[in-house]
Structures are given as structure tokens and as C-alpha cells.
Coordinates of C-alpha atoms in Angstrom, one line a residue:
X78 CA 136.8 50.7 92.5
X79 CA 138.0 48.5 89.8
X80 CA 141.5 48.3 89.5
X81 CA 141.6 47.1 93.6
X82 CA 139.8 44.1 93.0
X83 CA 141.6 43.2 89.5
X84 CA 145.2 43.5 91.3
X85 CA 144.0 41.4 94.1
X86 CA 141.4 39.0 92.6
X87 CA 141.8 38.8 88.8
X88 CA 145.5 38.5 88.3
X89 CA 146.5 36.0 90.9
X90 CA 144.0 33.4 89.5
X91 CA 144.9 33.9 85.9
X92 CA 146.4 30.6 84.5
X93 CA 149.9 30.3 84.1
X94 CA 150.9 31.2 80.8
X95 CA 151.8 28.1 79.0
X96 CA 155.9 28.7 78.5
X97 CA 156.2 29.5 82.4
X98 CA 158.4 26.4 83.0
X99 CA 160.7 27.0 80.2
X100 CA 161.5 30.9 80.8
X101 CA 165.1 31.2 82.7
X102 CA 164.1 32.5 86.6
X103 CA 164.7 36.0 87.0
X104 CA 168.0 37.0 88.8
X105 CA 167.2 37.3 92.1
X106 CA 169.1 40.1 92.4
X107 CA 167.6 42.3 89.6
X108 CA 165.1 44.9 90.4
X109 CA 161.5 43.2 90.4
X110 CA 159.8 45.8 88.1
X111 CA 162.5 46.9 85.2
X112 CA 162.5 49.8 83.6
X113 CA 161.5 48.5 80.7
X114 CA 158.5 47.3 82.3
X115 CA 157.4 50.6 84.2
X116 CA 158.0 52.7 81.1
X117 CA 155.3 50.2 79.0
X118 CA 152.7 50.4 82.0
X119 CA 153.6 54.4 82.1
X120 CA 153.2 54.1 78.5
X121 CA 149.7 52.6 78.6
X122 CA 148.6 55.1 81.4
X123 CA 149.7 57.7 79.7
X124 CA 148.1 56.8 76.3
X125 CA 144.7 55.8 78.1
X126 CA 145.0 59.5 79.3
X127 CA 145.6 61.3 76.4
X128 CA 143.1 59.4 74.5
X129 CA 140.2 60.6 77.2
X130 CA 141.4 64.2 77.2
X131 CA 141.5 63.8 73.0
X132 CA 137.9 62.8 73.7
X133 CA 137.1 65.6 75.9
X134 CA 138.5 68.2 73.6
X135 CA 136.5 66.9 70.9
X136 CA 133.0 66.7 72.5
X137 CA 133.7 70.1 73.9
X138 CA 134.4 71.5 70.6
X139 CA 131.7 70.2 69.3
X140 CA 129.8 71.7 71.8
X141 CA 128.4 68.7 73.7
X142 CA 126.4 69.6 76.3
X143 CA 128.3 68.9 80.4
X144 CA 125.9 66.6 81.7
X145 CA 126.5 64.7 78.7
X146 CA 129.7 64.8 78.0
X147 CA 130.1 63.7 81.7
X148 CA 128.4 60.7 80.8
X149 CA 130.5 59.6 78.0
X150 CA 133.5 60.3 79.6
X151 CA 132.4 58.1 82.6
X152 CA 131.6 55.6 80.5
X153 CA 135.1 56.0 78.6
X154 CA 136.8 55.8 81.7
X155 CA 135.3 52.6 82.6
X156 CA 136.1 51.0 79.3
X157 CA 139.8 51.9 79.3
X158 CA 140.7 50.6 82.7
X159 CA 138.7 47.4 81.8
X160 CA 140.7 47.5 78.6
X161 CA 143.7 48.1 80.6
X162 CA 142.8 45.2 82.5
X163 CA 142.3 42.5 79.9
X164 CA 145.3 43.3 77.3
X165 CA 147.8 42.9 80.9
X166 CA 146.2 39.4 81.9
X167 CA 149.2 37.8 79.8
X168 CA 152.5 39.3 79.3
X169 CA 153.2 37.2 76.5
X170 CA 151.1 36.0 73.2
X171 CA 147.9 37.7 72.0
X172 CA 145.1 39.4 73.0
X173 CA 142.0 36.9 73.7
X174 CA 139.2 38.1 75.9
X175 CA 138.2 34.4 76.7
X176 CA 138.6 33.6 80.0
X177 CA 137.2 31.0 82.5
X178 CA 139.1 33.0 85.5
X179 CA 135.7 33.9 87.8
X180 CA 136.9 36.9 89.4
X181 CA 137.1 38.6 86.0
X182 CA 134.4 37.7 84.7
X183 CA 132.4 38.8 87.9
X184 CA 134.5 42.0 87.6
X185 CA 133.8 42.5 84.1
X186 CA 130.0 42.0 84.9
X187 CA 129.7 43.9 88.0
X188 CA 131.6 47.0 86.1
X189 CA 129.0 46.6 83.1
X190 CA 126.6 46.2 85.5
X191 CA 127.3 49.2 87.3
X192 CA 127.7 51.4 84.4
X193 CA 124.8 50.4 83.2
X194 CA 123.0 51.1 86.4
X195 CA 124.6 54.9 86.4
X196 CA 123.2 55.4 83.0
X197 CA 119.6 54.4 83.1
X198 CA 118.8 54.7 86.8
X199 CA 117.8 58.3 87.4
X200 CA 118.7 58.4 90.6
X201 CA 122.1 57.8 89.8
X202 CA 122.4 59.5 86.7
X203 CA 121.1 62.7 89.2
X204 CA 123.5 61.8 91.6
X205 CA 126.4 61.9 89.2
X206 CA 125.1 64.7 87.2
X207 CA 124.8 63.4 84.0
X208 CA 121.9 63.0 81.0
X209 CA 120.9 59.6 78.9
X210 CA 123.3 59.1 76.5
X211 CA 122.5 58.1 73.1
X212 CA 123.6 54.6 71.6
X213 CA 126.4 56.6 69.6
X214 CA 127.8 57.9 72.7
X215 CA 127.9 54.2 74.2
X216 CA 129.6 53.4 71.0
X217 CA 132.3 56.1 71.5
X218 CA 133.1 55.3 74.9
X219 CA 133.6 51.5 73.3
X220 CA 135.9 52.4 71.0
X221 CA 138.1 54.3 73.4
X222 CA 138.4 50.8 74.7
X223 CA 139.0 49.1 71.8
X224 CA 141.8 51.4 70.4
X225 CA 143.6 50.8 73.7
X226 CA 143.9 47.1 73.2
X227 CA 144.4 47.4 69.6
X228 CA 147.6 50.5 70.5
X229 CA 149.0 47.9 73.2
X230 CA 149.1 44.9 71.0
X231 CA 150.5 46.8 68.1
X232 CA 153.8 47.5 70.4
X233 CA 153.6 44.4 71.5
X234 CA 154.2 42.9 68.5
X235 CA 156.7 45.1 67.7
X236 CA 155.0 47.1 65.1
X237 CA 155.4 50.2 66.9
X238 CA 158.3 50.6 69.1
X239 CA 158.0 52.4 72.2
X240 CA 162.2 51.6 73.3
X241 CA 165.5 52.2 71.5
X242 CA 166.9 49.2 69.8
X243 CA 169.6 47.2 71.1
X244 CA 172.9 49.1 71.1
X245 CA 171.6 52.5 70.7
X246 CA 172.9 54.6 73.7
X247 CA 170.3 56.5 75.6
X248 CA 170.8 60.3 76.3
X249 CA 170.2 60.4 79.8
X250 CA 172.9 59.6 82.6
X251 CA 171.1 56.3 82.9
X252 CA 172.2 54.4 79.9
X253 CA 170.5 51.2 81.0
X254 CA 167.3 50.4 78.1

């Protein structure tokens, strides 16, 4: 629902980041997804994922009621793939959430839009089974969000590391990092 129309819409009118002309062209016989590069989006995925469960262990233990807990979890949901979405625009520099590309914009609207929609109409909330949630619980689901951008652009600039350095052999039969 969202991640269809950011692939096909929002990427392919992002501006060209401004170095484009002076990177070297890739080999054009080199894989066109690396390793390195499916290991980070695996990476992200994976940390996105862990983060939601985290948060679904927690409310459960706390003893959050289901239709609730639904709720915030939706709402989490939606904020980490549209986190997802705006810390990949670029490959390169920092994280900036302004944009002139339409499509995004119009995707980040019609997502708020929606979830907004879920939340207060009762027809939908009945539908999807879940109660009003408070402004905490919006705030929550928000900060799952923001602690994905903030994870990704903390590898990114190298703070954490998420590869072997240079020269260090790798364990497995495939020794290429």
C-alpha cells in the first residue's frame, strides 16, 4: 500500500544527488545490488522489525489492552516504512525531510491521511478492530519512526558499523565484504 507507490513514484523523480557526475560508473559487469548493499537494506528491515516486536512486548507487558495495542502498532507500522522511505531517498549525505518531489509529498499526505482516517473514523476503527488512541500512543508510534532514521544515519556516518573493516577476512566461504 505504500511501499508500491514509493518504488515506482517517489524514487524515480527524486533529484539527482548533486556528486552524480563525478562518481566513477559502476562496472558493468558487477552485480547491480552488492552485498554490501542488501545486507544494509536487510539491516534496516530487520531493525524496523525488531523495534515493532520490542514495542509489542512492551505494551503487552504492560498489559495494554488488544484493540489498543492494535492501534499503536498500526500506527507504528506506518511510521517506520515512511521512515524507511525518507532516510533511502539519498544514498549519500544527510538526512533532510525537505523535499519538493510531488509524489512523496502526496504519499506522505495520503499515508497521514489515511492513518488518520483509521483512527478517528469509527467505521474504520470497527473495521480494523481497534480503540482511540490516546495522544501518547500517537507519540509512541512517532518515535518508532524517529529512532529508525536516527539508527540508519548513525551507520551511515560511520558511528556504528554494521561491516567488517577493510582487510578483515570474513568467516564464511564467501570472503567477499
Amino acid at each position: 500500500m505504500i511501499i508500491d507507490p514509493a518504488c515506482a513514484l517517489v524514487f524515480e523523480v527524486e533529484a539527482a544527488e548533486p556528486d552524480v557526475m563525478r562518481r566513477p560508473p559502476r562496472d558493468p559487469h558487477a552485480h547491480l545490488f552488492s552485498w554490501r548493499r542488501i545486507r544494509g537494506s536487510v539491516s534496516q528491515g530487520g531493525f524496523a522489525a525488531g523495534l515493532l516486536a520490542l514495542l509489542c512486548l512492551g505494551l503487552a507487558e504492560a498489559g495494554v489492552e488488544e484493540s489498543r495495542m492494535r492501534g499503536v502498532m498500526f500506527l507504528s507500522l506506518i511510521a517506520a516504512v515512511l521512515a524507511l522511505i525518507m532516510v533511502n531517498r539519498r544514498t549519500a549525505g544527510r538526512f533532510d525531510i525537505r523535499t519538493t518531489n510531488r509524489p512523496l509529498i502526496l504519499l506522505l499526505t495520503g499515508a497521514a491521511t489515511f492513518a488518520g482516517a483509521c483512527l478517528l473514523l469509527a467505521p474504520l476503527r470497527h473495521l480494523l478492530q481497534i480503540d482511540r488512541l490516546a495522544p501518547l500512543d500517537g507519540l509512541l508510534a512517532l518515535a518508532v519512526g524517529g529512532m529508525i532514521v536516527g539508527a540508519v544515519e548513525l551507520v551511515r556516518r560511520g558511528t556504528v558499523r554494521l561491516h567488517p573493516p577493510a582487510g578483515v577476512r570474513a568467516i564464511s566461504s564467501d570472503r567477499r565484504y
